[in-house]
XYZ file of N, CA and C in Angstrom:
786
model
N 153.129 50.473 45.200
C 153.738 52.157 46.234
C 152.229 52.689 46.470
N 152.532 53.033 47.696
C 151.466 53.658 48.356
C 152.181 55.231 48.497
N 151.007 56.289 47.908
C 151.493 57.275 48.658
C 150.782 58.087 48.801
N 150.835 59.215 49.491
C 150.011 59.885 51.150
C 148.909 60.798 50.273
N 147.803 60.249 50.660
C 146.682 62.004 49.523
C 147.030 63.249 50.219
N 146.985 64.271 49.409
C 147.555 65.478 49.893
C 146.061 66.320 48.976
N 145.822 66.440 50.939
C 144.204 68.058 50.211
C 144.579 69.273 49.450
N 143.820 69.309 48.342
C 143.884 70.855 47.803
C 143.567 71.697 49.074
N 143.665 72.926 48.548
C 143.723 73.732 49.208
C 142.485 74.421 49.813
N 141.811 74.099 48.830
C 140.319 74.991 48.691
C 139.608 73.714 48.841
N 140.002 72.310 49.484
C 139.448 71.543 50.266
C 139.532 71.688 51.460
N 140.353 71.670 51.880
C 141.440 71.829 53.285
C 140.256 73.301 53.727
N 140.333 74.089 53.218
C 139.784 75.620 53.786
C 138.061 75.271 53.739
N 137.061 74.320 53.173
C 135.901 74.077 53.033
C 136.182 72.732 54.340
N 136.653 72.169 55.015
C 136.554 71.520 55.945
C 136.527 72.427 56.923
N 137.659 73.684 56.983
C 138.107 73.892 58.164
C 136.612 75.208 58.699
N 136.416 75.621 57.472
C 134.545 76.634 57.242
C 133.578 75.292 58.075
N 133.481 73.681 58.230
C 132.861 73.450 58.220
C 132.761 73.351 60.008
N 134.330 72.783 60.238
C 134.537 72.737 61.715
C 134.225 73.873 62.494
N 134.433 75.236 62.032
C 133.630 76.371 62.435
C 132.843 76.507 63.116
N 131.513 75.952 61.731
C 130.093 76.128 61.733
C 129.887 75.091 63.196
N 130.306 73.928 63.256
C 130.047 72.733 63.826
C 130.575 73.021 65.284
N 131.478 73.501 65.476
C 132.538 73.268 66.657
C 132.484 74.822 67.236
N 132.669 75.438 66.695
C 133.037 76.848 67.496
C 131.911 77.569 68.063
N 130.999 77.620 67.319
C 129.467 78.618 67.925
C 129.382 78.074 68.999
N 129.585 76.572 68.695
C 128.421 75.835 70.317
C 129.450 76.087 71.180
N 130.818 76.036 71.236
C 131.579 76.235 72.240
C 131.916 78.035 72.913
N 131.488 78.983 71.834
C 131.796 79.825 72.266
C 130.325 80.456 73.171
N 129.541 79.482 73.277
C 127.816 79.723 74.636
C 128.043 79.501 75.384
N 129.689 78.499 75.603
C 129.331 77.699 77.180
C 129.709 78.065 78.421
N 129.233 78.161 79.477
C 130.508 78.475 80.039
C 129.654 80.374 80.713
N 129.873 80.415 82.244
C 130.102 81.171 82.589
C 131.444 81.473 83.493
N 131.394 82.490 84.022
C 133.023 82.791 84.405
C 132.875 84.102 85.553
N 133.906 83.963 86.466
C 133.961 85.130 87.164
C 134.961 86.383 86.444
N 134.316 87.795 86.883
C 134.419 88.701 86.024
C 135.259 89.550 86.718
N 136.089 89.268 88.055
C 137.314 89.545 88.701
C 138.355 90.043 88.715
N 139.128 89.007 87.496
C 139.872 88.973 87.261
C 140.463 90.062 85.604
N 141.141 91.425 86.057
C 141.077 92.153 85.190
C 142.766 91.788 84.395
N 141.868 91.829 82.766
C 143.006 91.246 81.721
C 143.402 92.752 81.185
N 144.921 93.063 81.424
C 145.253 93.968 80.082
C 145.463 93.704 79.656
N 145.608 94.042 77.831
C 145.723 93.954 76.647
C 147.187 94.777 76.098
N 148.031 94.385 75.874
C 148.993 95.122 75.287
C 149.472 95.099 73.662
N 149.619 96.197 73.006
C 149.056 96.587 71.665
C 150.247 97.356 70.954
N 151.230 97.207 70.567
C 152.247 98.338 70.010
C 151.635 98.848 68.663
N 151.928 99.681 68.176
C 150.807 100.094 67.061
C 151.850 101.509 66.346
N 152.055 100.757 65.024
C 153.026 101.484 64.157
C 152.187 102.098 62.701
N 151.608 103.290 62.357
C 151.473 103.449 60.785
C 150.665 102.181 60.550
N 149.331 101.745 61.284
C 148.496 100.500 60.828
C 147.577 101.384 60.423
N 147.308 100.403 58.955
C 145.772 100.917 58.346
C 144.739 101.560 59.207
N 144.022 102.378 58.824
C 143.070 102.280 60.009
C 141.970 101.413 59.747
N 142.068 100.907 58.560
C 140.465 99.585 58.701
C 141.160 98.540 59.497
N 142.601 98.082 59.567
C 143.137 96.858 60.140
C 143.056 97.277 61.642
N 143.280 98.706 62.378
C 143.403 99.020 63.174
C 141.543 99.225 64.317
N 141.019 99.496 62.975
C 139.406 99.652 63.483
C 139.047 97.736 63.682
N 139.398 96.733 63.282
C 139.050 95.301 63.399
C 140.094 94.866 64.159
N 141.365 95.039 64.964
C 141.786 94.932 66.437
C 141.426 95.320 66.757
N 141.418 96.612 67.328
C 140.589 97.318 68.419
C 138.728 96.531 68.326
N 138.397 96.505 67.432
C 136.771 96.421 67.869
C 136.842 94.794 68.410
N 137.651 94.304 67.878
C 137.780 92.631 68.427
C 137.725 92.713 69.446
N 138.139 93.784 70.389
C 139.098 93.753 71.892
C 137.718 94.213 72.592
N 136.709 95.157 71.966
C 135.639 96.389 72.425
C 134.758 94.782 72.232
N 134.460 94.469 71.524
C 133.275 93.052 71.367
C 133.847 91.940 72.435
N 134.927 91.713 72.775
C 134.623 90.640 74.211
C 133.030 90.423 75.007
N 133.299 89.106 75.075
C 131.488 88.966 75.562
C 132.188 89.157 77.160
N 133.744 88.822 78.013
C 134.302 89.599 79.196
C 134.158 91.112 79.062
N 134.020 91.506 80.002
C 134.194 92.810 79.872
C 135.158 93.730 80.928
N 136.396 92.766 81.444
C 136.732 93.507 82.528
C 137.975 93.394 82.227
N 138.406 94.103 81.523
C 139.926 94.289 80.553
C 140.203 96.079 80.328
N 141.195 95.685 79.838
C 141.775 97.097 79.647
C 142.720 97.188 78.563
N 142.849 97.723 77.162
C 143.977 97.929 76.034
C 144.535 98.883 76.025
N 145.997 98.495 76.649
C 147.012 99.439 76.667
C 148.035 99.182 75.247
N 147.702 100.548 74.862
C 147.881 100.984 73.151
C 149.348 101.685 73.270
N 150.525 101.256 72.668
C 151.591 102.226 72.380
C 152.540 102.720 70.850
N 151.373 103.987 70.297
C 151.791 104.870 69.107
C 153.208 104.344 69.222
N 153.916 103.757 68.889
C 155.563 103.355 68.384
C 155.421 104.484 66.576
N 155.632 106.110 67.356
C 155.835 107.237 66.589
C 155.214 107.234 64.939
N 154.199 106.876 64.418
C 153.478 106.686 63.937
C 153.443 108.480 63.377
N 153.540 107.723 61.904
C 153.695 109.377 60.802
C 152.559 109.469 59.798
N 151.501 108.498 60.484
C 150.529 108.307 59.503
C 149.268 109.088 59.866
N 148.526 110.511 59.726
C 147.841 111.031 60.313
C 146.548 110.260 60.637
N 146.404 109.831 59.725
C 144.723 108.596 59.726
C 145.059 107.334 60.434
N 145.826 106.677 61.279
C 146.649 105.577 62.761
C 146.494 107.051 63.953
N 146.967 108.164 63.803
C 146.987 108.640 65.092
C 145.500 109.255 65.554
N 144.969 109.849 64.531
C 143.322 109.948 64.708
C 142.282 108.846 65.109
N 143.064 107.506 64.623
C 142.213 106.535 64.739
C 142.025 105.981 65.987
N 143.385 106.074 66.751
C 143.637 105.642 68.164
C 142.843 106.736 68.838
N 142.963 107.872 69.238
C 142.472 109.353 69.744
C 140.942 108.669 69.431
N 140.051 108.226 68.190
C 138.988 107.822 68.411
C 138.441 107.278 69.451
N 138.912 105.618 69.267
C 139.441 104.966 70.285
C 139.000 105.687 71.885
N 140.123 106.108 71.710
C 140.868 106.704 73.230
C 139.432 107.435 73.562
N 139.054 107.964 72.803
C 137.778 109.114 73.399
C 136.380 108.101 73.602
N 136.550 106.972 73.059
C 135.055 106.625 73.220
C 135.128 105.423 74.641
N 136.259 104.857 74.558
C 135.824 103.976 75.720
C 137.437 104.117 76.835
N 136.541 104.505 77.884
C 138.291 104.482 78.638
C 138.634 103.387 79.612
N 138.394 102.089 78.895
C 138.928 101.135 79.327
C 140.480 101.285 78.239
N 140.338 102.033 77.281
C 141.247 101.598 76.023
C 141.967 103.569 76.478
N 143.385 103.098 76.548
C 144.353 103.809 76.909
C 145.691 104.008 76.507
N 146.117 105.692 75.754
C 146.949 105.112 74.174
C 148.186 105.967 74.709
N 149.255 105.905 74.783
C 150.275 106.822 74.911
C 151.102 106.969 73.681
N 151.585 107.698 73.441
C 152.482 107.789 71.796
C 153.802 108.452 72.215
N 154.819 107.927 71.470
C 156.443 107.876 71.611
C 156.223 108.707 69.958
N 157.567 109.552 70.533
C 157.799 110.617 69.326
C 158.586 110.411 68.012
N 159.020 109.241 68.824
C 159.771 108.287 68.142
C 159.860 106.596 67.578
N 160.407 106.675 66.775
C 160.083 104.868 66.730
C 161.410 103.611 67.559
N 160.266 103.206 67.960
C 161.248 102.847 69.583
C 161.279 101.439 68.991
N 160.800 100.906 67.854
C 160.742 98.968 67.773
C 159.649 98.146 68.466
N 159.451 97.362 68.470
C 158.042 96.453 69.226
C 158.867 96.318 70.215
N 159.710 95.701 70.581
C 160.183 95.224 71.926
C 160.095 96.487 72.950
N 160.659 97.410 72.543
C 160.858 98.599 73.348
C 159.162 99.366 73.453
N 158.382 99.290 72.461
C 157.271 99.687 72.721
C 156.100 98.997 73.218
N 156.271 96.908 73.308
C 155.510 96.659 73.974
C 156.085 96.672 75.738
N 157.299 96.948 75.712
C 157.831 97.703 77.619
C 157.004 98.708 78.039
N 156.524 99.673 77.169
C 156.651 100.819 77.459
C 154.514 100.696 77.603
N 154.257 99.646 76.983
C 152.518 99.347 77.268
C 152.944 98.474 78.570
N 153.432 97.301 78.526
C 153.567 96.873 79.859
C 153.443 97.408 80.932
N 153.979 98.901 80.795
C 154.069 99.374 82.228
C 153.187 100.313 82.600
N 152.280 100.294 81.254
C 150.446 100.680 81.514
C 149.929 100.079 82.122
N 149.699 98.573 81.726
C 148.664 97.604 82.740
C 149.336 98.127 84.065
N 147.155 97.999 84.634
C 147.090 97.362 86.079
C 146.904 96.492 86.397
N 146.663 95.370 85.044
C 145.737 94.083 85.674
C 146.620 93.343 86.056
N 146.545 91.840 86.508
C 146.158 90.988 87.601
C 147.460 90.301 86.291
N 146.647 89.625 84.787
C 147.332 89.015 83.743
C 147.129 90.387 82.649
N 148.210 89.756 81.612
C 148.472 90.254 80.845
C 148.767 89.954 78.909
N 147.648 90.415 78.098
C 147.781 89.357 76.905
C 148.077 90.151 75.953
N 148.778 89.744 75.082
C 149.499 90.256 73.639
C 148.459 89.677 72.574
N 148.117 91.349 71.839
C 147.920 91.182 70.757
C 148.397 92.084 69.835
N 148.356 91.517 68.518
C 149.156 92.602 67.162
C 147.975 93.383 66.589
N 148.958 94.342 66.296
C 147.841 96.156 65.720
C 147.000 95.447 64.844
N 147.066 94.119 63.814
C 146.486 94.086 62.995
C 145.494 92.610 62.778
N 145.614 91.876 64.035
C 145.235 90.553 64.706
C 143.688 91.037 65.125
N 142.746 89.643 65.294
C 142.023 89.798 65.642
C 141.590 88.616 66.434
N 141.145 88.961 67.683
C 140.735 88.261 69.243
C 139.597 87.290 68.714
N 138.740 86.094 69.272
C 137.373 85.876 69.098
C 136.740 86.348 69.995
N 135.508 86.383 69.820
C 134.369 87.202 71.026
C 134.644 86.464 72.206
N 135.017 85.169 72.214
C 135.379 84.502 73.452
C 136.056 84.321 74.203
N 137.103 85.536 73.414
C 138.767 84.772 74.076
C 139.068 84.549 75.564
N 138.556 86.080 76.106
C 138.880 86.579 77.281
C 138.103 86.061 78.203
N 136.498 85.894 78.063
C 135.606 84.897 78.319
C 136.901 83.465 79.326
N 137.040 82.928 77.800
C 137.808 81.692 78.251
C 138.729 81.669 78.900
N 139.781 82.702 78.641
C 140.866 82.882 79.592
C 140.583 82.818 80.716
N 139.638 84.062 81.220
C 139.353 84.781 82.764
C 138.904 83.290 83.280
N 137.770 82.407 82.431
C 137.589 80.961 83.098
C 138.270 80.154 83.591
N 139.588 79.933 82.876
C 140.839 78.868 83.280
C 141.539 79.997 84.624
N 141.652 80.689 84.134
C 142.103 81.515 85.083
C 141.546 81.778 86.729
N 139.928 81.623 86.866
C 139.297 81.777 87.624
C 139.139 79.815 88.352
N 139.290 78.973 87.126
C 139.311 78.020 88.296
C 140.221 77.264 88.816
N 142.080 77.588 88.216
C 143.100 77.165 88.754
C 143.756 78.455 89.308
N 143.667 79.114 90.501
C 144.655 79.908 90.805
C 145.739 79.893 90.840
N 146.399 78.693 90.848
C 147.977 78.445 90.971
C 148.470 79.144 89.420
N 147.591 79.418 87.983
C 148.074 79.594 86.609
C 149.114 80.620 86.658
N 150.102 80.745 86.041
C 150.799 82.068 85.611
C 150.782 81.974 84.215
N 150.725 81.413 83.938
C 149.992 81.438 82.101
C 149.778 80.373 81.536
N 148.677 81.560 80.307
C 147.552 80.025 79.585
C 148.141 80.980 78.339
N 147.943 80.171 76.809
C 147.840 79.931 75.491
C 147.174 79.042 75.182
N 146.163 79.791 73.713
C 145.019 78.813 73.203
C 146.080 79.089 71.792
N 144.888 77.827 70.862
C 144.947 77.534 69.772
C 144.938 78.683 68.488
N 145.275 78.623 67.785
C 145.632 80.190 67.062
C 144.839 79.821 64.989
N 144.572 80.196 64.655
C 144.653 80.119 63.165
C 144.960 81.703 62.073
N 144.884 81.829 60.889
C 145.235 82.679 60.595
C 144.193 83.236 59.603
N 143.893 84.592 59.233
C 142.871 84.852 58.608
C 143.756 86.258 57.626
N 142.948 86.553 56.586
C 143.546 86.941 55.254
C 142.949 88.341 55.239
N 143.317 89.181 54.544
C 143.113 90.664 54.245
C 141.239 90.408 54.307
N 141.256 89.741 53.670
C 139.424 89.822 53.059
C 138.627 89.169 54.351
N 139.283 88.192 55.210
C 138.740 88.180 56.177
C 138.173 86.473 56.416
N 139.212 86.186 55.274
C 138.787 84.173 55.210
C 140.083 83.479 56.012
N 139.049 82.722 57.369
C 139.950 82.015 57.821
C 140.607 80.957 57.214
N 141.740 80.318 58.130
C 142.626 79.580 57.513
C 143.836 78.897 58.049
N 144.387 77.991 57.810
C 145.620 77.229 59.094
C 145.322 77.388 60.392
N 144.506 76.722 60.697
C 144.339 76.226 62.337
C 145.705 76.051 62.505
N 146.296 76.098 63.849
C 146.989 75.669 64.386
C 146.375 74.889 65.794
N 145.715 73.817 65.672
C 145.753 72.977 67.442
C 146.930 72.457 67.870
N 146.789 73.333 69.311
C 148.696 72.485 69.576
C 148.053 71.407 70.317
N 149.075 70.470 71.001
C 148.704 69.385 71.780
C 148.745 69.656 73.195
N 149.413 70.701 73.542
C 149.193 70.999 74.919
C 149.987 71.393 75.068
N 150.624 72.046 76.589
C 151.999 72.373 76.819
C 152.812 71.094 76.651
N 153.900 71.914 75.938
C 155.119 71.158 76.159
C 156.462 71.821 76.113
N 157.003 71.456 77.059
C 158.027 72.448 77.118
C 159.049 72.306 76.151
N 159.908 71.060 75.751
C 160.582 70.575 74.589
C 159.658 71.527 73.508
N 158.867 71.171 73.299
C 158.039 71.876 71.550
C 158.490 73.307 71.911
N 158.496 74.315 72.764
C 158.832 75.161 72.889
C 159.623 75.573 72.622
N 160.897 74.969 73.430
C 162.272 74.859 72.490
C 162.371 74.891 70.542
N 161.533 74.361 70.314
C 161.011 74.071 68.403
C 160.496 75.309 68.057
N 159.921 75.537 68.542
C 158.876 76.315 68.228
C 158.000 77.413 69.028
N 157.318 79.110 68.234
C 156.653 79.883 69.167
C 155.718 78.959 69.858
N 155.375 78.261 70.592
C 153.517 77.118 71.243
C 152.870 78.653 71.755
N 153.387 79.367 72.540
C 152.300 80.253 73.087
C 151.830 81.304 72.263
N 152.539 81.549 71.891
C 151.499 82.651 71.135
C 151.092 82.264 69.703
N 150.207 82.530 69.381
C 148.855 83.333 69.848
C 147.984 82.299 70.241
N 147.507 82.430 71.844
C 147.300 83.968 72.485
C 147.638 83.426 73.657
N 148.709 84.347 74.052
C 149.796 83.983 75.284
C 148.887 85.326 76.101
N 148.416 84.831 77.336
C 148.145 85.570 78.727
C 149.524 85.046 80.070
N 150.203 86.343 79.988
C 150.926 85.996 81.251
C 150.342 86.396 82.957
N 150.681 86.392 83.964
C 151.295 86.589 85.257
C 151.315 87.888 85.328
N 150.893 89.023 84.931
C 151.754 90.547 85.454
C 153.353 90.396 86.000
N 152.758 90.241 87.278
C 154.075 90.493 88.058
C 155.121 89.222 87.558
N 154.577 87.994 86.904
C 155.617 87.431 86.043
C 156.818 87.808 85.018
N 155.912 89.093 84.029
C 156.474 89.566 83.299
C 157.648 90.864 83.904
N 157.039 91.722 84.625
C 158.054 91.986 85.635
C 159.309 91.589 85.739
N 159.063 90.395 86.623
C 159.906 89.756 87.804
C 161.115 89.162 86.313
N 161.082 88.973 84.986
C 161.542 88.604 83.888
C 162.393 89.535 83.272
N 161.827 90.602 83.587
C 162.222 92.216 82.666
C 161.697 92.843 81.529
N 160.459 91.972 81.176
C 159.729 92.304 79.693
C 160.212 91.568 78.286
N 160.344 92.605 77.374
C 161.026 92.013 76.492
C 161.970 92.689 76.070
N 162.704 91.661 75.629
C 163.865 92.265 75.284
C 164.673 92.869 74.132
N 164.736 93.855 73.593
C 165.427 94.565 72.575
C 166.283 93.599 71.799
N 166.478 94.104 71.040
C 167.215 93.299 70.068
C 166.746 91.975 68.964
N 165.917 91.614 69.374
C 165.150 90.692 69.325
C 163.902 90.516 68.581
N 163.664 91.596 67.782
C 162.296 91.957 67.212
C 162.182 91.154 66.275
N 160.924 90.392 65.914
C 160.686 89.550 65.417
C 160.471 88.183 65.562
N 160.962 88.362 66.884
C 160.849 87.172 67.822
C 160.655 86.953 69.241
N 160.693 88.501 69.661
C 160.055 88.773 70.872
C 159.658 88.099 71.559
N 158.501 87.280 71.204
C 157.542 86.870 71.778
C 157.594 85.878 72.537
N 158.385 85.066 71.150
C 158.808 83.746 71.343
C 160.093 83.695 72.916
N 160.757 84.274 72.521
C 161.821 85.061 73.821
C 161.477 85.233 75.162
N 160.370 85.697 75.083
C 159.794 86.144 76.183
C 158.883 84.957 76.930
N 158.114 84.462 76.139
C 157.496 82.751 75.964
C 158.451 81.690 76.829
N 160.056 81.982 76.222
C 161.122 81.169 76.758
C 161.249 81.227 78.244
N 161.639 83.132 78.414
C 162.235 83.265 79.336
C 160.809 83.179 80.759
N 159.389 83.124 80.162
C 158.713 83.294 81.606
C 158.628 81.702 81.947
N 158.735 80.745 81.207
C 158.378 79.449 81.307
C 159.518 78.320 82.519
N 160.713 79.502 81.650
C 161.629 78.886 82.718
C 162.075 79.322 83.968
N 160.925 80.332 84.730
C 160.060 80.443 86.293
C 159.428 79.671 86.686
N 158.571 78.751 85.626
C 157.116 78.324 85.736
C 157.069 76.690 86.368
N 156.990 75.898 86.647
C 156.424 74.650 87.122
C 155.421 74.045 85.901
N 155.509 73.248 85.343
C 154.600 72.734 84.527
C 153.099 72.719 84.535
N 152.935 72.198 86.093
C 151.638 73.521 87.008
C 150.906 74.433 86.392
N 151.858 75.042 86.865
C 151.259 76.745 86.446
C 151.396 77.494 84.726
N 151.046 76.080 83.749
C 150.575 76.346 82.784
C 150.065 75.945 81.922
N 149.243 76.312 81.431
C 148.091 75.620 80.737
C 147.296 75.763 79.531
N 147.622 75.100 78.870
C 147.132 75.048 76.921
C 145.103 74.855 77.015
N 144.506 76.678 76.211
C 143.527 75.948 76.290
C 142.720 75.568 75.165
N 142.326 74.680 74.859
C 142.315 74.483 73.369
C 141.171 74.690 72.500
N 141.338 76.051 72.198
C 139.948 76.740 70.777
C 140.665 78.041 70.866
N 140.410 77.978 68.934
C 140.874 79.006 68.665
C 140.202 80.129 68.891
N 141.497 80.847 69.501
C 141.051 82.133 69.739
C 141.454 83.214 69.766
N 142.389 83.392 68.451
C 143.442 84.285 67.891
C 143.225 83.663 66.162
N 143.313 84.954 65.689
C 143.187 85.483 64.700
C 144.203 86.288 63.627
N 145.291 85.195 63.334
C 146.833 85.904 62.704
C 146.519 86.560 61.510
N 146.900 87.929 61.474
C 146.743 88.395 59.667
C 147.753 87.880 58.985
N 147.321 87.703 57.945
C 148.186 87.144 56.789
C 147.854 89.060 55.587
N 148.965 89.603 56.503
C 149.203 90.845 55.607
C 151.110 91.126 54.922
N 150.815 91.603 53.299
C 151.962 91.173 52.985
C 153.122 91.962 54.063
N 152.713 92.977 54.489
C 153.471 93.617 54.987
C 154.315 93.960 56.624
N 153.211 92.222 57.286
C 152.963 92.632 58.514
C 154.611 91.994 58.707
N 155.118 91.705 59.754
C 156.346 91.154 60.718
C 156.638 89.755 60.115
N 155.244 89.142 59.989
C 155.174 87.697 59.726
C 155.282 87.655 58.060
N 155.352 88.295 57.199
C 154.962 87.501 55.950
C 156.132 87.928 55.190
N 156.953 89.566 55.036
C 157.887 89.505 54.066
C 158.817 89.385 54.412
N 159.282 89.296 53.549
C 160.844 88.163 53.193
C 161.763 89.091 54.182
N 161.900 90.141 53.764
C 163.035 91.064 54.720
C 162.943 90.695 56.610
N 161.782 91.119 56.970
C 161.275 90.995 58.014
C 161.380 89.461 58.781
N 161.191 88.265 57.592
C 161.287 86.699 58.290
C 162.484 86.431 58.199
N 163.544 86.861 57.804
C 165.025 86.836 57.807
C 165.434 86.984 59.325
N 164.771 88.467 59.185
C 164.942 89.029 60.593
C 164.875 88.143 61.828
N 163.214 87.903 61.737
C 162.674 86.997 62.746
C 163.365 85.544 62.860
N 164.145 84.845 61.850
C 164.746 83.761 62.099
C 165.768 84.121 63.093
N 167.123 85.019 62.366
C 167.857 85.100 63.512
C 167.381 85.658 64.467
N 166.741 86.135 65.071
C 166.367 86.514 66.570
C 165.605 85.615 66.954
N 165.035 84.411 66.336
C 164.873 83.420 66.904
C 166.113 82.230 67.406
N 166.803 82.433 66.666
C 167.920 81.506 67.184
C 168.921 82.583 68.400
N 169.258 83.986 68.161
C 169.213 84.321 69.411
C 168.565 84.170 70.944
N 167.193 83.976 70.693
C 166.472 83.906 71.552
C 166.385 81.954 72.192
């Protein structure tokens, strides 16, 4: 009988760390791009711990590509430190704009409010506790500049722990319309043509937990395969956080239900 070898988590982590050091650092140094494309980033925020929000916003500020705007909607945060953190960044960088809702709208409505703030040619989605790779927008802009026909691009992703360890990379196979029906292939990091998002009505309320998957499905339905492109690099680090929408048991159940409806 032949059995399949299973790598221990610590060994897989070592392999991925080695991959990062040998492949990713070299990749980040490659290429020049036209900086004329304005990329808007949508970030809904609700009661985020300031240190997590600092890391998320700073990952945008640290982008090697500088023609961006960060559109944040504070979805009725009650935590004073969250509100103060947002005010600090808005005052420090004119590319960061913050709008506050006095009541909690939930993530889809808040994301639509942020989308309405966007002035860019393209719109990327980033959660309030996640991190973009420093060269993420450079790669996106390079891809969009090289092919003016593109309306949607997406990258590979991994997970990041509360202590900053990166693990569980998702190296995607490229654009696959059938695979998108089975899983959210596009998020993260998905960047859409802004006019496309407006034409499909933005995020649908009532699908919280799978609102970004639903958005990807409806956007892809409007596009030809030639208008969608995969960027085969890990450009997004998705936070593993006990209270995040992606990890808590209550929100996982909610997300599954929303995913079925999407």
